[in-house]
Tab-separated table of C-alpha atoms in Angstrom:
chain	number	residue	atom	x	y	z
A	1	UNK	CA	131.894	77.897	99.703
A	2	UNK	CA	131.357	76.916	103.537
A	3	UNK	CA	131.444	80.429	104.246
A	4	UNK	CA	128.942	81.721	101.886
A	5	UNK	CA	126.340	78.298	102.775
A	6	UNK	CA	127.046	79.773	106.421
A	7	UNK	CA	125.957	83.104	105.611
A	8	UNK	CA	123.007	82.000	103.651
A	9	UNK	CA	121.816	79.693	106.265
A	10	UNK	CA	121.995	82.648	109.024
A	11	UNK	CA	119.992	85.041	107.110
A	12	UNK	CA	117.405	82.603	106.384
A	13	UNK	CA	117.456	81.647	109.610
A	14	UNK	CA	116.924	85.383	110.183
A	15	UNK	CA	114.079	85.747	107.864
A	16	UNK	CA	112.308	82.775	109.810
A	17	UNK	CA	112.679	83.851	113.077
A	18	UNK	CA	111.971	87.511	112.692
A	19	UNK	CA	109.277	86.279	109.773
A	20	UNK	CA	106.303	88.226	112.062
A	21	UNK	CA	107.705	91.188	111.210
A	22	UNK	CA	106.773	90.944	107.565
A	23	UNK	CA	103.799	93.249	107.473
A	24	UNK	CA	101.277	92.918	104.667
A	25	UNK	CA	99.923	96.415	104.785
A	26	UNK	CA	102.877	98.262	106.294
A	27	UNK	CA	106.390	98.609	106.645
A	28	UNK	CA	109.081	97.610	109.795
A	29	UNK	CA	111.342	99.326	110.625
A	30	UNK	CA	114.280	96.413	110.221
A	31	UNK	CA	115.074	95.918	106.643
A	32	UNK	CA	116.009	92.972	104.396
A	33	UNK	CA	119.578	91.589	104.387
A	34	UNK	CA	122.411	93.865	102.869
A	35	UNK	CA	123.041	92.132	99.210
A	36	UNK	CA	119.452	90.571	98.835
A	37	UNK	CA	117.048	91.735	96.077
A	38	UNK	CA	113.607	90.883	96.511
A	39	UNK	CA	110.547	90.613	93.632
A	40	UNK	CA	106.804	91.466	94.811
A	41	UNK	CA	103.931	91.229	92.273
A	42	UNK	CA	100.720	92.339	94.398
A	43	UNK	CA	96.913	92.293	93.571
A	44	UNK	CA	94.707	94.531	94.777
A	45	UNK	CA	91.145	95.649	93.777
A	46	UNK	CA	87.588	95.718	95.076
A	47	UNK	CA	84.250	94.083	93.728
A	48	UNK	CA	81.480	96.563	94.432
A	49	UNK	CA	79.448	98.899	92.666
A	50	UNK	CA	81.723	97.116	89.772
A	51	UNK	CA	84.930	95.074	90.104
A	52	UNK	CA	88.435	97.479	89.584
A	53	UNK	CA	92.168	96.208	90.071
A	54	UNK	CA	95.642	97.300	90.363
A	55	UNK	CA	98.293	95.208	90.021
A	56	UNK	CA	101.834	96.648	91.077
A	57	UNK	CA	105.344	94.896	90.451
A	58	UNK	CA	107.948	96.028	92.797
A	59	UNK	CA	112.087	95.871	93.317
A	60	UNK	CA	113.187	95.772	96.872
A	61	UNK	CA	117.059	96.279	97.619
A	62	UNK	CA	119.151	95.908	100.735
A	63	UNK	CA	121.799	98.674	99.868
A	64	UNK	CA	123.675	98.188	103.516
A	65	UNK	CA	122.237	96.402	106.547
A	66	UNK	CA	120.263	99.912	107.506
A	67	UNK	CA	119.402	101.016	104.016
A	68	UNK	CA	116.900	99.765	101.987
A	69	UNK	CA	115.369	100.925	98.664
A	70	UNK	CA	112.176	99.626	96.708
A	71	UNK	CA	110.873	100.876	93.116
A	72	UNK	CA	107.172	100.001	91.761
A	73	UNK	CA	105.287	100.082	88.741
A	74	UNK	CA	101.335	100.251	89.141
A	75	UNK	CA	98.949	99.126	86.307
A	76	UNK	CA	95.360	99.388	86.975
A	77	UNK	CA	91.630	99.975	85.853
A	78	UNK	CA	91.131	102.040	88.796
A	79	UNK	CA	90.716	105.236	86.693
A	80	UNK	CA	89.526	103.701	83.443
A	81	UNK	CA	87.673	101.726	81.549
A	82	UNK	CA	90.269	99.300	80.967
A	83	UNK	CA	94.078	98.260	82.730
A	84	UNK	CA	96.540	100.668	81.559
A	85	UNK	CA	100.112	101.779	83.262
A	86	UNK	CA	99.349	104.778	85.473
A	87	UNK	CA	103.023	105.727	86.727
A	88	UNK	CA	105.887	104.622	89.251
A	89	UNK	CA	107.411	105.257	92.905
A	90	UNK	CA	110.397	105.092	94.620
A	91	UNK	CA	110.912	104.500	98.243
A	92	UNK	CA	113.821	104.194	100.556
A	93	UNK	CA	113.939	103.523	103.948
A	94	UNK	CA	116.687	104.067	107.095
A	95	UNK	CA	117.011	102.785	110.317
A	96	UNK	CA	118.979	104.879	112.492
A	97	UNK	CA	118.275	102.854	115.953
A	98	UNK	CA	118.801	99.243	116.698
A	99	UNK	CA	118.375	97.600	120.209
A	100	UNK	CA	118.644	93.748	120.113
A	101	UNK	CA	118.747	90.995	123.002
A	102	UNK	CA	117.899	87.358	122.712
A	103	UNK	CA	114.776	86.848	120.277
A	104	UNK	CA	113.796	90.474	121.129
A	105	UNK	CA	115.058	93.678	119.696
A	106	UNK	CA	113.416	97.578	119.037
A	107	UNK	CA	114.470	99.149	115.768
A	108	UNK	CA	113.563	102.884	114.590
A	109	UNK	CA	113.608	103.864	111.256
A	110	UNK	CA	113.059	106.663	108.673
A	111	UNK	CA	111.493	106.548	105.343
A	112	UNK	CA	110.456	108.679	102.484
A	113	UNK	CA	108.745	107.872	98.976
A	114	UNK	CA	108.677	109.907	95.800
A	115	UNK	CA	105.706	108.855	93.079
A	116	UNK	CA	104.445	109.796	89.508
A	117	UNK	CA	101.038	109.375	88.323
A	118	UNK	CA	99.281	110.056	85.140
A	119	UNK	CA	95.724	109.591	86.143
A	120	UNK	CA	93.032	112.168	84.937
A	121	UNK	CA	91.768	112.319	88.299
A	122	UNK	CA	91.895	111.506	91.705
A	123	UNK	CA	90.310	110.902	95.033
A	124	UNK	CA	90.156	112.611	98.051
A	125	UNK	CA	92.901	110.013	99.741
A	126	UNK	CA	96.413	111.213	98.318
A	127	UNK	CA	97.809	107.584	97.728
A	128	UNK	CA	101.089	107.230	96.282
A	129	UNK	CA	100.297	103.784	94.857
A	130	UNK	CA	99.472	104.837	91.250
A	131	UNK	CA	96.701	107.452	92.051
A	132	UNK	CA	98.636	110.411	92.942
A	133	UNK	CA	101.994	112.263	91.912
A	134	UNK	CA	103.757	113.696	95.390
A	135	UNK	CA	105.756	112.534	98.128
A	136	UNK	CA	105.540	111.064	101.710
A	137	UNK	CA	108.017	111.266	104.877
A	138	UNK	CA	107.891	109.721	108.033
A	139	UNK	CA	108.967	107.427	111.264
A	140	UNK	CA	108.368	104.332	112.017
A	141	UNK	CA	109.222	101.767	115.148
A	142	UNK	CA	109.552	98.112	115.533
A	143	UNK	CA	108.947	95.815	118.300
A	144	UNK	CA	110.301	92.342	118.994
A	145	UNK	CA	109.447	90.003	121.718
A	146	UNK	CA	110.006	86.492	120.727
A	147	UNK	CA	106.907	85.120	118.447
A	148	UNK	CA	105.171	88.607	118.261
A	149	UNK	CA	106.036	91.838	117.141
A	150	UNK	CA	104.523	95.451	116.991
A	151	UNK	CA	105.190	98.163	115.081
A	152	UNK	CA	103.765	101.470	114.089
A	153	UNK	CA	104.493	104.576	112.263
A	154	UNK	CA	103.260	108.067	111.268
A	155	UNK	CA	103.861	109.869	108.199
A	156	UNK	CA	103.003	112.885	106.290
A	157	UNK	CA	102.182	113.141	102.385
A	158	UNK	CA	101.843	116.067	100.190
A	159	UNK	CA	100.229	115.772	96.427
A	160	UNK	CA	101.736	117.115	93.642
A	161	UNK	CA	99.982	117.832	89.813
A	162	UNK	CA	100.091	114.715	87.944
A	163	UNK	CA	101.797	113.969	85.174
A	164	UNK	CA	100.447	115.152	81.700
A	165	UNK	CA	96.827	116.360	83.225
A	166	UNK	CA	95.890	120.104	83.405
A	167	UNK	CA	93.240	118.935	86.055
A	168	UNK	CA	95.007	119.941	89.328
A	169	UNK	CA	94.526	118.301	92.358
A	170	UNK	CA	91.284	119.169	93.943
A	171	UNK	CA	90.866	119.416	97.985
A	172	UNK	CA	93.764	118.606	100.315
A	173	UNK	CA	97.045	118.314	98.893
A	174	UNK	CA	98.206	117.641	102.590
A	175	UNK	CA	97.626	114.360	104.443
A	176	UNK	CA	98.708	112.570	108.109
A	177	UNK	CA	99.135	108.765	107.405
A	178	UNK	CA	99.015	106.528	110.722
A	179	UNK	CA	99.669	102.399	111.348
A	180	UNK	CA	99.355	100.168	114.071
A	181	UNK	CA	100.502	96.419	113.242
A	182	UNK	CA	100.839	93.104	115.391
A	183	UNK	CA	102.049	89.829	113.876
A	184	UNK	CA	102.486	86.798	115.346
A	185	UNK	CA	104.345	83.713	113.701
A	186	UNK	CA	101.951	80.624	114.673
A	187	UNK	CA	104.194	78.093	112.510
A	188	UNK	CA	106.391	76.442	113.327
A	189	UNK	CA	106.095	75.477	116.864
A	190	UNK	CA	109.690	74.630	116.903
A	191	UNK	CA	112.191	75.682	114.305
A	192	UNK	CA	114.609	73.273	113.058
A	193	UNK	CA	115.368	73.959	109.395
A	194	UNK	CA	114.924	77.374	107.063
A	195	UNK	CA	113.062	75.091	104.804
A	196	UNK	CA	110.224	74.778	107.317
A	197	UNK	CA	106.908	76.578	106.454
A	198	UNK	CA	106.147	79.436	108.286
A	199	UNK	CA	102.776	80.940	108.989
A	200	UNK	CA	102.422	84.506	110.438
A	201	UNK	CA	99.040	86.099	111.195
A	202	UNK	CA	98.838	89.610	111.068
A	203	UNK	CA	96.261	92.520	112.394
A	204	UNK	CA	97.350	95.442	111.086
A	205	UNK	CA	95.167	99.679	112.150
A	206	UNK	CA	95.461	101.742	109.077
A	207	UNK	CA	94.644	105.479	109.227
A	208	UNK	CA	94.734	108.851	107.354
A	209	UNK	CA	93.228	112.129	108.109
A	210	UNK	CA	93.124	115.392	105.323
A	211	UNK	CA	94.025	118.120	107.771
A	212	UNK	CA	91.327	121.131	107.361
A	213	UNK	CA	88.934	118.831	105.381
A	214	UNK	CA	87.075	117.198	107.690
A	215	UNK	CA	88.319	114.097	105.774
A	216	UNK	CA	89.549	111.082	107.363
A	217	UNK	CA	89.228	106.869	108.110
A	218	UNK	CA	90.765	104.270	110.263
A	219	UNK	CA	90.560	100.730	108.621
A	220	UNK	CA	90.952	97.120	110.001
A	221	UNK	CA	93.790	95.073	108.174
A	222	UNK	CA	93.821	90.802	109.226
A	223	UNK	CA	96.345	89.143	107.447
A	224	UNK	CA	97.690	86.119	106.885
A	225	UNK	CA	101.213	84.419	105.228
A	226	UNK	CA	103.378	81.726	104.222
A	227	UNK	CA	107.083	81.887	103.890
A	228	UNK	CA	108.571	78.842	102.261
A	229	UNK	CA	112.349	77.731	102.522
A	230	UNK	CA	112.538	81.289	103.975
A	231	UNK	CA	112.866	82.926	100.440
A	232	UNK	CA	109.322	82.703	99.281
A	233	UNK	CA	106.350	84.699	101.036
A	234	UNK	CA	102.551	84.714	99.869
A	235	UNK	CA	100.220	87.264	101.343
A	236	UNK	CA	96.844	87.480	101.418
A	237	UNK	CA	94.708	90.200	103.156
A	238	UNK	CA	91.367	91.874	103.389
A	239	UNK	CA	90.769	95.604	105.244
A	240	UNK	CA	87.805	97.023	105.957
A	241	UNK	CA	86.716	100.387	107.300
A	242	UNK	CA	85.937	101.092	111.293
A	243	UNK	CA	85.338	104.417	110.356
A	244	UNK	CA	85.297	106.275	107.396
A	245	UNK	CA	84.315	109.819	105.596
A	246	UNK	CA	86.295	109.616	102.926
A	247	UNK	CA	85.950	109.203	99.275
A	248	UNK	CA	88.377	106.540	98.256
A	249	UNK	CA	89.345	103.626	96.295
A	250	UNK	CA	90.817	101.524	99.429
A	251	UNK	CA	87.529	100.758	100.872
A	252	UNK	CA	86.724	97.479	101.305
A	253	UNK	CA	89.667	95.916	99.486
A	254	UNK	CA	91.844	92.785	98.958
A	255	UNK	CA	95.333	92.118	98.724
A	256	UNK	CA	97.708	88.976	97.105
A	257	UNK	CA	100.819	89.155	96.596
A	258	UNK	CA	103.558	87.204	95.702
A	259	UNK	CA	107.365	87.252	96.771
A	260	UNK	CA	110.499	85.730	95.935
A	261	UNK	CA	113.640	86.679	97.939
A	262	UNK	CA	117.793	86.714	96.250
A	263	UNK	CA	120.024	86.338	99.039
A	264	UNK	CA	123.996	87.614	99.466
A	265	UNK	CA	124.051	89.191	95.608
């Protein structure tokens, strides 16, 4: 019993000190504990020329300490006129390189995500969050030092058909996805207990480019969230474009999510 309280305690006090890392928009490369399960139902929709929402409920999985898997359902109005379940991914993720010191550390992973989607249509952003069938493969790398951390990745995606629609996929069916994140835990000032709320603001560079199309956008990402008794996270974000020539459904949307963390399964 003393040993599995011990173990508990450590990765929650692991989840609060390295709680900056928890990216709103994007993914570290370090990975939940090995044994924990984690539950994320996410919100995210925009309000002009008429208000649209997706809501996605996701599985997260710490196979090993370097492996970790997630699998999401979407449901959203996005491509409708009302909600309905528009298809599924799966996504794993490996980090092959760790470095750690005192409160610092660089970690390098690689990930790749599979998706099905049964929309009639789609934009000309391949997204593999319920609006396209295909699959995505990149690197990304992780930056501690102390109360901040950077990380940032590049990836490429290729659309497939979806699922049960003749309509094939017009334009690019080739994309270059791109992030640049910085978080910074703000509370507490000084930990002394894994029940302490922590606050973590986040800026986070999100980017994609249609190679050949002339297609591309870089958006703005501030974040904010709160991780209580370090099993419990709530999210809330807002991204914007700095640039944009792209016809999408990401412009100018929110996010909220919600998270509950299992620990040592």
């Amino acid at each position: 019993m003393k040993t599995i309280l011990l173990a508990f305690c450590l990765t929650a006090w692991a989840c609060t000190v390295f709680g900056q890392e928890l990216y709103v928009n994007t993914e570290p490369a370090s990975n939940m504990a090995a044994h924990s399960l984690g539950i994320r139902l996410e919100n995210q929709g925009y309000f002009k020329p008429t208000f649209k929402n997706r809501t996605t409920l996701e599985a997260m999985y710490g196979a090993t300490g370097k492996l970790m898997l997630h699998g999401a359902a979407y449901l959203s109005d996005f491509y409708a006129a009302k909600q309905r379940f528009e298809g599924g991914s799966f996504y794993g993720k490996y980090r092959f390189f760790s470095q750690d010191t005192v409160q610092a550390h660089f970690r390098g992973a690689v990930f790749g995500k599979v998706s099905f989607s049964s929309n009639p249509y789609t934009t000309q952003e391949i997204a593999l969050e319920g609006d396209n069938t295909g699959w995505q493969g990149g690197v990304i790398f992780t930056k501690l030092i102390h109360k901040i951390a950077f990380s940032g990745s590049a990836s490429y995606l290729r659309a497939l058909d979806n699922v049960g629609n003749s309509l094939p996929v017009m334009g690019s069916r080739d994309a270059i996805a791109y992030t640049a994140s910085v978080g910074m835990l703000v509370l507490p000032k000084n930990y002394t207990s894994y029940n302490q709320v922590n606050v973590n603001l986040y800026a986070e560079v999100l980017g994609k480019t249609n190679p050949g199309y002339r297609q591309s956008y870089l958006d703005i990402a501030p974040a904010v969230q709160f991780i209580f008794n370090s099993v419990c996270r709530v999210d809330f974000s807002y991204r914007t474009p700095l640039y944009n020539n792209m016809q999408r459904n990401s412009v100018n949307m929110y996010l909220v999510r919600l998270e509950y963390n299992f620990f040592n399964l």
